[in-house]
Amino acid sequence: MEEIRVGLLGLGTVGSGVVKIINAHQDRLIHQIGCPVKVTKILVKNLEKERDVQITPDMLTKDATEIIDNENIDIVIEVMGGLEEARAHILRALQNGKHVVTANKDLMAVYGSELLSVAKENQCDLFYEASVAGGIPILRTIVDGLSSDRITKMMGIVNGTTNFILTKMSNEGRAYEDVLKEAQELGFAEADPTSDVEGLDAARKMTILATLGFSTNVELKDVSVKGISSITEEDLAYSQGLGYTMKLIGLAKRDGEKLEVSVEPTLLPNTHPLAAVQNEFNAVYVYGAAVGETMFYGPGAGSLPTATSIVSDLVAVMRNMRLGVNGNSTVTPQYPKVLKNEDEITAKYFLRIHVKDEVGVFAQVTSLFSEYGASFEKIIQTPLEEKGTAEIVLVTHHTSLTSYKSILQRLEGLNVVQGVKASYRIEGEGK
Amino acid sequence: MEEIRVGLLGLGTVGSGVVKIINAHQDRLIHQIGCPVKVTKILVKNLEKERDVQITPDMLTKDATEIIDNENIDIVIEVMGGLEEARAHILRALQNGKHVVTANKDLMAVYGSELLSVAKENQCDLFYEASVAGGIPILRTIVDGLSSDRITKMMGIVNGTTNFILTKMSNEGRAYEDVLKEAQELGFAEADPTSDVEGLDAARKMTILATLGFSTNVELKDVSVKGISSITEEDLAYSQGLGYTMKLIGLAKRDGEKLEVSVEPTLLPNTHPLAAVQNEFNAVYVYGAAVGETMFYGPGAGSLPTATSIVSDLVAVMRNMRLGVNGNSTVTPQYPKVLKNEDEITAKYFLRIHVKDEVGVFAQVTSLFSEYGASFEKIIQTPLEEKGTAEIVLVTHHTSLTSYKSILQRLEGLNVVQGVKASYRIEGEGK
């Protein structure tokens, strides 16, 4: 092999980062793979735009077929984002025998299984390390590092925007809207933050992690999702008082063969390793039956961290090319999917309700829990300034989700209950 | 390949764990590598001893040549420990074309370069993931996950015993000797704890990490080492008051091509991710020029975590065998080693001294620092109960190690200084 030729779909900040790293590390890459690697064609929308990266005009094209149908290109790196167009390009590239590296989490969450099957059929590599937790080599760790273990639980802080917001709210006692605005000004949150703050971005990443970690085809619709936009300063103050830290946690758990995958604001004991993950950082906690607790921490986004992951994937593809073993490490799910029903999902919960400040109310509330066999670890009752209202905060013992949902519904129906103000799952005590 | 045959050197707790994992995961291993894997011979010291693992008597031998010279054995797993004998066995196994997996950090720290060269010459794999931070796949992460980045700094909590002791001392305000005794009773510290508490065990692991991360042949003698046995409750109380957490940190750092590697009790800001690593857990923090801050957390020891790492290495060897590419991923150092001299090592320091409680003493002490161009970030002076004595705690700005050592020596010589009670490096502020 004289040289390995790479085509790039997209030249935004991540794409530019990839070009820069390949240029800057040319000597080391030659040492690692034994021949030069060259970016030859780049798909862009605008040929005229000024770009802060060393490229010649003839490298740019507005026509994707010049890359995906180009016989002289060995590897396609997809950093254009979006869904249908990216899927079509990658499918065609794979069918043309090109290896693909992508950072596209939306795509892998929705079309991952299809793309991986096509890659395998065509003996191509399809790597996507950068799609989850940008700078953390978590997918490789799951596939290789923990290959001899059985992963039973993954908990991820996989969205930097929401972790930044929750960290600021917790540390500075500030309101959600206020911190969101700061995050937008600092560039940690987008103008339309919905996908981040409502948990959709995290759900996509958990879909990818659960599929790989449990080797079963988890789909986006299997993930129950709740965002952070309704968290209040009161909730955070109570959590801290009880020794918990609030995080937006993606949870993928299996008991026997049955799975649950969710993304929701979750209380973790302060001593849990994920509780210390601050600001825009990401981390994935993995529990293996043999290895026990492990955690992988790093930047979740950013052009250079993401580009680093992409180039690491590129190096893996190129090594495989030199060895003639492409497609062998493409992992497709091997087990059928069995989801837990709500009866089989159990957890502890934190609940904050407002009640009439009258004799007998407390007993009414607690006896409702008893009806469902739910018991408490902690109860705090505080009279509020509003006359005639008291606030009750409860921490339950483990309860099934079915029972818990019934309790919530029945509470809302009680005459003495003025409102269920907040409800959060508690995780991370024990394994 | 009908089956892959494995010989084991040693059958202690880790060796037994390996046998158990291979037996328990036989189906999955077949799926991953396409043929069964079988442990056929095991070197033991005592043939008669009862063992809590499924083996037949004919599998045991007291003669190592029945494994390392056995034509029917493909892979040798070394879990016997020790230095010279293990080295001799592994060398012979490699020369006989067998792949080797080892968990032996002493061996890899001392003879790693030699063994890796011999492995490469014989186109054999030599993997040693379990030798550093038992259950954390950190070596694979450095080689593969961060392959396209330039690592500039690694900080490791790589000894569980000392982290357990420091955690207990910090959280419970207890004395070193007292906590050491508890750790020994709980099995977290050995009867002779010297190698752990004096930092030698951590130094071996940092030798391995630095060699791999910087791709240069770092030797044990290059590591400056200081243990935790002289840390007092006073030091921990002051650290906490100043916002620091005390950890035994293995540091491997490079500026340009110049390296430093050390193991010493170090103060970290409470917000540093390593500061949250509690009890017997290990973690390795890696700073890459492009990726920025990452950290990998997990159990540092224990028979099942360590055995899991060994079996993951075994799976990697077996995959390579199926693909016919053994020896390709054996990494040998590629750069010459240039160590920093003490003038080029700079850090912030925490210093606690006792002085005569007299007018002008403070000025004498601070002017000594000024002579060396060293300045302070914080100074706390407290009169002590002993009459006529005051305690001064200083936090310096960045100072060269040469200047700092001179200052310490000059301080001890000052008439008004009754003693330098403690001195610790501060790390982890900034990158």
CSV table of N, CA, C and O in Angstrom, one decimal, chain A residues 152-235:
chain,number,residue,atom,x,y,z
A,152,THR,N,-23.7,-5.7,33.5
A,152,THR,CA,-25.0,-5.8,34.0
A,152,THR,C,-25.7,-4.4,34.1
A,152,THR,O,-26.9,-4.3,34.2
A,153,LYS,N,-24.8,-3.3,34.2
A,153,LYS,CA,-25.4,-2.0,34.3
A,153,LYS,C,-24.5,-0.9,33.8
A,153,LYS,O,-23.3,-1.0,34.0
A,154,MET,N,-25.1,0.0,33.1
A,154,MET,CA,-24.3,1.2,32.6
A,154,MET,C,-25.0,2.4,33.0
A,154,MET,O,-26.3,2.5,32.9
A,155,MET,N,-24.3,3.4,33.6
A,155,MET,CA,-25.0,4.6,34.0
A,155,MET,C,-24.1,5.7,33.3
A,155,MET,O,-22.9,5.8,33.5
A,156,GLY,N,-24.7,6.6,32.6
A,156,GLY,CA,-23.9,7.6,31.9
A,156,GLY,C,-24.4,9.0,32.1
A,156,GLY,O,-25.6,9.3,32.1
A,157,ILE,N,-23.4,9.9,32.3
A,157,ILE,CA,-23.6,11.3,32.2
A,157,ILE,C,-23.1,11.6,30.8
A,157,ILE,O,-21.9,11.7,30.6
A,158,VAL,N,-24.0,11.6,29.8
A,158,VAL,CA,-23.6,11.6,28.4
A,158,VAL,C,-24.0,12.8,27.7
A,158,VAL,O,-24.0,12.9,26.4
A,159,ASN,N,-24.5,13.8,28.4
A,159,ASN,CA,-24.8,15.1,27.8
A,159,ASN,C,-24.2,16.2,28.6
A,159,ASN,O,-24.5,16.5,29.8
A,160,GLY,N,-23.2,16.9,28.0
A,160,GLY,CA,-22.5,18.0,28.6
A,160,GLY,C,-23.3,19.2,29.0
A,160,GLY,O,-23.1,19.8,30.1
A,161,THR,N,-24.2,19.5,28.1
A,161,THR,CA,-25.1,20.7,28.4
A,161,THR,C,-25.8,20.6,29.7
A,161,THR,O,-25.8,21.5,30.5
A,162,THR,N,-26.5,19.5,29.8
A,162,THR,CA,-27.3,19.3,31.0
A,162,THR,C,-26.5,19.2,32.3
A,162,THR,O,-26.8,19.6,33.4
A,163,ASN,N,-25.3,18.5,32.1
A,163,ASN,CA,-24.5,18.4,33.3
A,163,ASN,C,-23.9,19.8,33.7
A,163,ASN,O,-23.8,20.0,34.9
A,164,PHE,N,-23.6,20.6,32.8
A,164,PHE,CA,-23.2,21.9,33.1
A,164,PHE,C,-24.2,22.7,33.8
A,164,PHE,O,-24.0,23.3,34.9
A,165,ILE,N,-25.5,22.6,33.3
A,165,ILE,CA,-26.6,23.3,33.9
A,165,ILE,C,-26.8,22.8,35.4
A,165,ILE,O,-27.0,23.6,36.3
A,166,LEU,N,-26.9,21.5,35.5
A,166,LEU,CA,-27.1,20.9,36.9
A,166,LEU,C,-26.0,21.3,37.9
A,166,LEU,O,-26.3,21.5,39.0
A,167,THR,N,-24.8,21.3,37.4
A,167,THR,CA,-23.6,21.6,38.2
A,167,THR,C,-23.8,23.0,38.8
A,167,THR,O,-23.6,23.3,40.0
A,168,LYS,N,-24.1,23.9,37.8
A,168,LYS,CA,-24.2,25.4,38.2
A,168,LYS,C,-25.4,25.6,39.2
A,168,LYS,O,-25.3,26.3,40.2
A,169,MET,N,-26.5,24.9,38.8
A,169,MET,CA,-27.7,25.1,39.7
A,169,MET,C,-27.3,24.6,41.1
A,169,MET,O,-27.7,25.2,42.1
A,170,SER,N,-26.7,23.4,41.2
A,170,SER,CA,-26.4,22.8,42.5
A,170,SER,C,-25.4,23.6,43.3
A,170,SER,O,-25.5,23.9,44.5
A,171,ASN,N,-24.3,24.0,42.6
A,171,ASN,CA,-23.2,24.7,43.3
A,171,ASN,C,-23.5,26.1,43.7
A,171,ASN,O,-23.0,26.7,44.6
A,172,GLU,N,-24.3,26.8,42.8
A,172,GLU,CA,-24.6,28.2,43.0
A,172,GLU,C,-26.0,28.5,43.5
A,172,GLU,O,-26.3,29.7,43.6
A,173,GLY,N,-26.8,27.5,43.6
A,173,GLY,CA,-28.2,27.7,44.1
A,173,GLY,C,-29.0,28.5,43.1
A,173,GLY,O,-29.9,29.3,43.6
A,174,ARG,N,-28.7,28.4,41.8
A,174,ARG,CA,-29.4,29.3,40.9
A,174,ARG,C,-30.5,28.5,40.2
A,174,ARG,O,-30.6,27.3,40.2
A,175,ALA,N,-31.4,29.3,39.5
A,175,ALA,CA,-32.6,28.7,38.9
A,175,ALA,C,-32.2,28.2,37.5
A,175,ALA,O,-31.3,28.6,36.8
A,176,TYR,N,-33.0,27.2,37.0
A,176,TYR,CA,-32.8,26.6,35.7
A,176,TYR,C,-32.7,27.6,34.6
A,176,TYR,O,-31.7,27.6,33.8
A,177,GLU,N,-33.7,28.5,34.5
A,177,GLU,CA,-33.7,29.4,33.3
A,177,GLU,C,-32.5,30.3,33.3
A,177,GLU,O,-31.9,30.6,32.2
A,178,ASP,N,-32.1,30.7,34.5
A,178,ASP,CA,-31.0,31.6,34.6
A,178,ASP,C,-29.7,30.9,34.1
A,178,ASP,O,-28.9,31.5,33.4
A,179,VAL,N,-29.4,29.7,34.6
A,179,VAL,CA,-28.2,29.0,34.2
A,179,VAL,C,-28.3,28.6,32.7
A,179,VAL,O,-27.2,28.6,32.0
A,180,LEU,N,-29.4,28.2,32.2
A,180,LEU,CA,-29.6,27.9,30.8
A,180,LEU,C,-29.1,29.1,30.0
A,180,LEU,O,-28.4,28.9,29.0
A,181,LYS,N,-29.5,30.2,30.4
A,181,LYS,CA,-29.2,31.4,29.6
A,181,LYS,C,-27.6,31.6,29.6
A,181,LYS,O,-27.0,31.9,28.6
A,182,GLU,N,-27.0,31.4,30.8
A,182,GLU,CA,-25.5,31.5,30.8
A,182,GLU,C,-24.9,30.5,29.9
A,182,GLU,O,-23.9,30.8,29.2
A,183,ALA,N,-25.4,29.2,30.0
A,183,ALA,CA,-24.9,28.2,29.2
A,183,ALA,C,-25.0,28.5,27.7
A,183,ALA,O,-24.0,28.2,26.9
A,184,GLN,N,-26.1,29.1,27.3
A,184,GLN,CA,-26.2,29.5,25.9
A,184,GLN,C,-25.2,30.6,25.5
A,184,GLN,O,-24.6,30.5,24.5
A,185,GLU,N,-25.0,31.5,26.4
A,185,GLU,CA,-24.0,32.6,26.2
A,185,GLU,C,-22.6,32.0,26.1
A,185,GLU,O,-21.8,32.5,25.2
A,186,LEU,N,-22.3,31.0,26.9
A,186,LEU,CA,-20.9,30.4,26.9
A,186,LEU,C,-20.8,29.4,25.7
A,186,LEU,O,-19.7,28.9,25.5
A,187,GLY,N,-21.8,29.1,25.0
A,187,GLY,CA,-21.7,28.1,23.9
A,187,GLY,C,-21.9,26.7,24.4
A,187,GLY,O,-21.6,25.8,23.6
A,188,PHE,N,-22.2,26.5,25.7
A,188,PHE,CA,-22.5,25.1,26.1
A,188,PHE,C,-23.9,24.6,25.9
A,188,PHE,O,-24.2,23.4,26.0
A,189,ALA,N,-24.8,25.5,25.5
A,189,ALA,CA,-26.1,25.1,25.1
A,189,ALA,C,-26.5,25.8,23.8
A,189,ALA,O,-26.1,26.9,23.6
A,190,GLU,N,-27.3,25.1,23.0
A,190,GLU,CA,-27.7,25.7,21.7
A,190,GLU,C,-28.9,26.7,21.9
A,190,GLU,O,-29.6,26.7,22.9
A,191,ALA,N,-29.1,27.5,20.9
A,191,ALA,CA,-30.2,28.5,20.9
A,191,ALA,C,-31.5,27.7,21.2
A,191,ALA,O,-32.3,28.1,22.0
A,192,ASP,N,-31.7,26.6,20.5
A,192,ASP,CA,-32.9,25.7,20.8
A,192,ASP,C,-32.3,24.5,21.6
A,192,ASP,O,-31.8,23.6,21.0
A,193,PRO,N,-32.4,24.5,22.9
A,193,PRO,CA,-31.7,23.5,23.7
A,193,PRO,C,-32.6,22.2,23.9
A,193,PRO,O,-32.2,21.3,24.6
A,194,THR,N,-33.7,22.1,23.2
A,194,THR,CA,-34.7,21.1,23.5
A,194,THR,C,-34.0,19.7,23.5
A,194,THR,O,-34.2,18.9,24.5
A,195,SER,N,-33.3,19.3,22.5
A,195,SER,CA,-32.8,18.0,22.3
A,195,SER,C,-31.9,17.6,23.5
A,195,SER,O,-31.8,16.5,24.0
A,196,ASP,N,-31.1,18.6,24.0
A,196,ASP,CA,-30.3,18.4,25.2
A,196,ASP,C,-31.1,18.3,26.5
A,196,ASP,O,-31.0,17.3,27.2
A,197,VAL,N,-31.8,19.4,26.8
A,197,VAL,CA,-32.4,19.5,28.1
A,197,VAL,C,-33.6,18.5,28.3
A,197,VAL,O,-33.9,18.2,29.4
A,198,GLU,N,-34.2,18.1,27.2
A,198,GLU,CA,-35.3,17.1,27.4
A,198,GLU,C,-34.8,15.7,27.3
A,198,GLU,O,-35.6,14.7,27.3
A,199,GLY,N,-33.5,15.5,27.2
A,199,GLY,CA,-32.9,14.1,27.3
A,199,GLY,C,-32.8,13.3,26.1
A,199,GLY,O,-32.4,12.2,26.1
A,200,LEU,N,-33.2,13.9,24.9
A,200,LEU,CA,-33.2,13.1,23.7
A,200,LEU,C,-31.8,12.8,23.2
A,200,LEU,O,-31.5,11.7,22.7
A,201,ASP,N,-30.9,13.8,23.3
A,201,ASP,CA,-29.5,13.5,22.9
A,201,ASP,C,-28.9,12.4,23.8
A,201,ASP,O,-28.3,11.5,23.3
A,202,ALA,N,-29.2,12.4,25.1
A,202,ALA,CA,-28.7,11.4,26.0
A,202,ALA,C,-29.3,10.0,25.6
A,202,ALA,O,-28.7,9.0,25.7
A,203,ALA,N,-30.6,10.1,25.2
A,203,ALA,CA,-31.3,8.8,24.9
A,203,ALA,C,-30.6,8.1,23.7
A,203,ALA,O,-30.5,6.9,23.6
A,204,ARG,N,-30.3,8.9,22.7
A,204,ARG,CA,-29.6,8.4,21.5
A,204,ARG,C,-28.3,7.7,21.9
A,204,ARG,O,-28.0,6.6,21.5
A,205,LYS,N,-27.5,8.3,22.8
A,205,LYS,CA,-26.3,7.7,23.2
A,205,LYS,C,-26.5,6.5,24.0
A,205,LYS,O,-25.7,5.5,23.9
A,206,MET,N,-27.5,6.5,24.9
A,206,MET,CA,-27.8,5.3,25.7
A,206,MET,C,-28.2,4.1,24.8
A,206,MET,O,-28.0,2.9,25.1
A,207,THR,N,-29.0,4.5,23.7
A,207,THR,CA,-29.3,3.4,22.7
A,207,THR,C,-28.1,2.7,22.2
A,207,THR,O,-28.0,1.5,22.1
A,208,ILE,N,-27.1,3.5,21.8
A,208,ILE,CA,-25.9,3.0,21.2
A,208,ILE,C,-25.1,2.2,22.3
A,208,ILE,O,-24.7,1.0,22.0
A,209,LEU,N,-25.0,2.7,23.5
A,209,LEU,CA,-24.3,2.0,24.6
A,209,LEU,C,-25.0,0.7,24.9
A,209,LEU,O,-24.3,-0.3,25.1
A,210,ALA,N,-26.3,0.7,25.1
A,210,ALA,CA,-27.0,-0.4,25.5
A,210,ALA,C,-27.0,-1.5,24.4
A,210,ALA,O,-26.8,-2.7,24.7
A,211,THR,N,-27.1,-1.1,23.2
A,211,THR,CA,-27.0,-2.1,22.1
A,211,THR,C,-25.6,-2.8,22.1
A,211,THR,O,-25.6,-4.0,22.0
A,212,LEU,N,-24.6,-2.0,22.3
A,212,LEU,CA,-23.2,-2.6,22.3
A,212,LEU,C,-23.0,-3.4,23.6
A,212,LEU,O,-22.5,-4.5,23.6
A,213,GLY,N,-23.3,-2.8,24.7
A,213,GLY,CA,-23.0,-3.4,26.0
A,213,GLY,C,-23.7,-4.7,26.3
A,213,GLY,O,-23.2,-5.6,27.0
A,214,PHE,N,-25.0,-4.7,25.8
A,214,PHE,CA,-25.8,-5.9,26.1
A,214,PHE,C,-25.9,-6.8,24.8
A,214,PHE,O,-26.6,-7.8,24.9
A,215,SER,N,-25.3,-6.4,23.8
A,215,SER,CA,-25.3,-7.1,22.5
A,215,SER,C,-26.7,-7.5,22.1
A,215,SER,O,-27.0,-8.6,21.7
A,216,THR,N,-27.6,-6.5,22.1
A,216,THR,CA,-29.0,-6.7,21.7
A,216,THR,C,-29.5,-5.4,21.1
A,216,THR,O,-29.0,-4.3,21.4
A,217,ASN,N,-30.4,-5.5,20.1
A,217,ASN,CA,-30.7,-4.3,19.3
A,217,ASN,C,-31.7,-3.4,20.0
A,217,ASN,O,-32.9,-3.3,19.8
A,218,VAL,N,-31.2,-2.5,20.9
A,218,VAL,CA,-32.0,-1.6,21.6
A,218,VAL,C,-32.3,-0.4,20.7
A,218,VAL,O,-31.5,0.1,20.0
A,219,GLU,N,-33.6,0.0,20.7
A,219,GLU,CA,-34.0,1.1,19.8
A,219,GLU,C,-34.4,2.3,20.6
A,219,GLU,O,-34.7,2.2,21.8
A,220,LEU,N,-34.4,3.5,19.9
A,220,LEU,CA,-34.6,4.7,20.6
A,220,LEU,C,-36.0,4.7,21.3
A,220,LEU,O,-36.1,5.2,22.4
A,221,LYS,N,-37.0,4.0,20.7
A,221,LYS,CA,-38.3,4.0,21.4
A,221,LYS,C,-38.3,3.1,22.6
A,221,LYS,O,-39.3,3.2,23.4
A,222,ASP,N,-37.3,2.3,22.9
A,222,ASP,CA,-37.2,1.5,24.1
A,222,ASP,C,-36.8,2.3,25.3
A,222,ASP,O,-36.8,1.8,26.4
A,223,VAL,N,-36.3,3.6,25.0
A,223,VAL,CA,-35.7,4.3,26.1
A,223,VAL,C,-36.8,5.3,26.7
A,223,VAL,O,-37.4,6.1,26.0
A,224,SER,N,-37.1,5.2,28.0
A,224,SER,CA,-38.0,6.1,28.6
A,224,SER,C,-37.2,7.4,29.0
A,224,SER,O,-36.1,7.3,29.6
A,225,VAL,N,-37.7,8.5,28.6
A,225,VAL,CA,-37.0,9.8,28.7
A,225,VAL,C,-37.7,10.9,29.4
A,225,VAL,O,-38.8,11.1,29.2
A,226,LYS,N,-36.9,11.5,30.3
A,226,LYS,CA,-37.4,12.7,31.0
A,226,LYS,C,-36.3,13.7,31.1
A,226,LYS,O,-35.1,13.3,31.4
A,227,GLY,N,-36.5,15.0,30.9
A,227,GLY,CA,-35.5,16.0,30.9
A,227,GLY,C,-35.3,16.7,32.2
A,227,GLY,O,-35.9,16.3,33.2
A,228,ILE,N,-34.5,17.8,32.2
A,228,ILE,CA,-34.2,18.5,33.4
A,228,ILE,C,-34.9,19.8,33.6
A,228,ILE,O,-34.7,20.5,34.6
A,229,SER,N,-35.8,20.2,32.6
A,229,SER,CA,-36.3,21.6,32.6
A,229,SER,C,-37.2,21.9,33.8
A,229,SER,O,-37.5,23.0,34.1
A,230,SER,N,-37.7,20.9,34.5
A,230,SER,CA,-38.7,21.2,35.6
A,230,SER,C,-38.0,21.0,36.9
A,230,SER,O,-38.7,21.1,38.0
A,231,ILE,N,-36.7,20.8,37.0
A,231,ILE,CA,-36.0,20.7,38.3
A,231,ILE,C,-35.9,22.1,38.9
A,231,ILE,O,-35.5,23.1,38.3
A,232,THR,N,-36.2,22.1,40.2
A,232,THR,CA,-36.2,23.4,40.9
A,232,THR,C,-35.1,23.5,41.9
A,232,THR,O,-34.5,22.5,42.3
A,233,GLU,N,-34.8,24.8,42.4
A,233,GLU,CA,-33.8,25.0,43.4
A,233,GLU,C,-34.2,24.2,44.7
A,233,GLU,O,-33.3,23.7,45.4
A,234,GLU,N,-35.5,24.2,45.0
A,234,GLU,CA,-35.9,23.4,46.2
A,234,GLU,C,-35.5,22.0,46.1
A,234,GLU,O,-35.0,21.4,47.1
A,235,ASP,N,-35.7,21.4,44.9
A,235,ASP,CA,-35.4,19.9,44.8
A,235,ASP,C,-33.9,19.7,45.0
A,235,ASP,O,-33.5,18.8,45.7
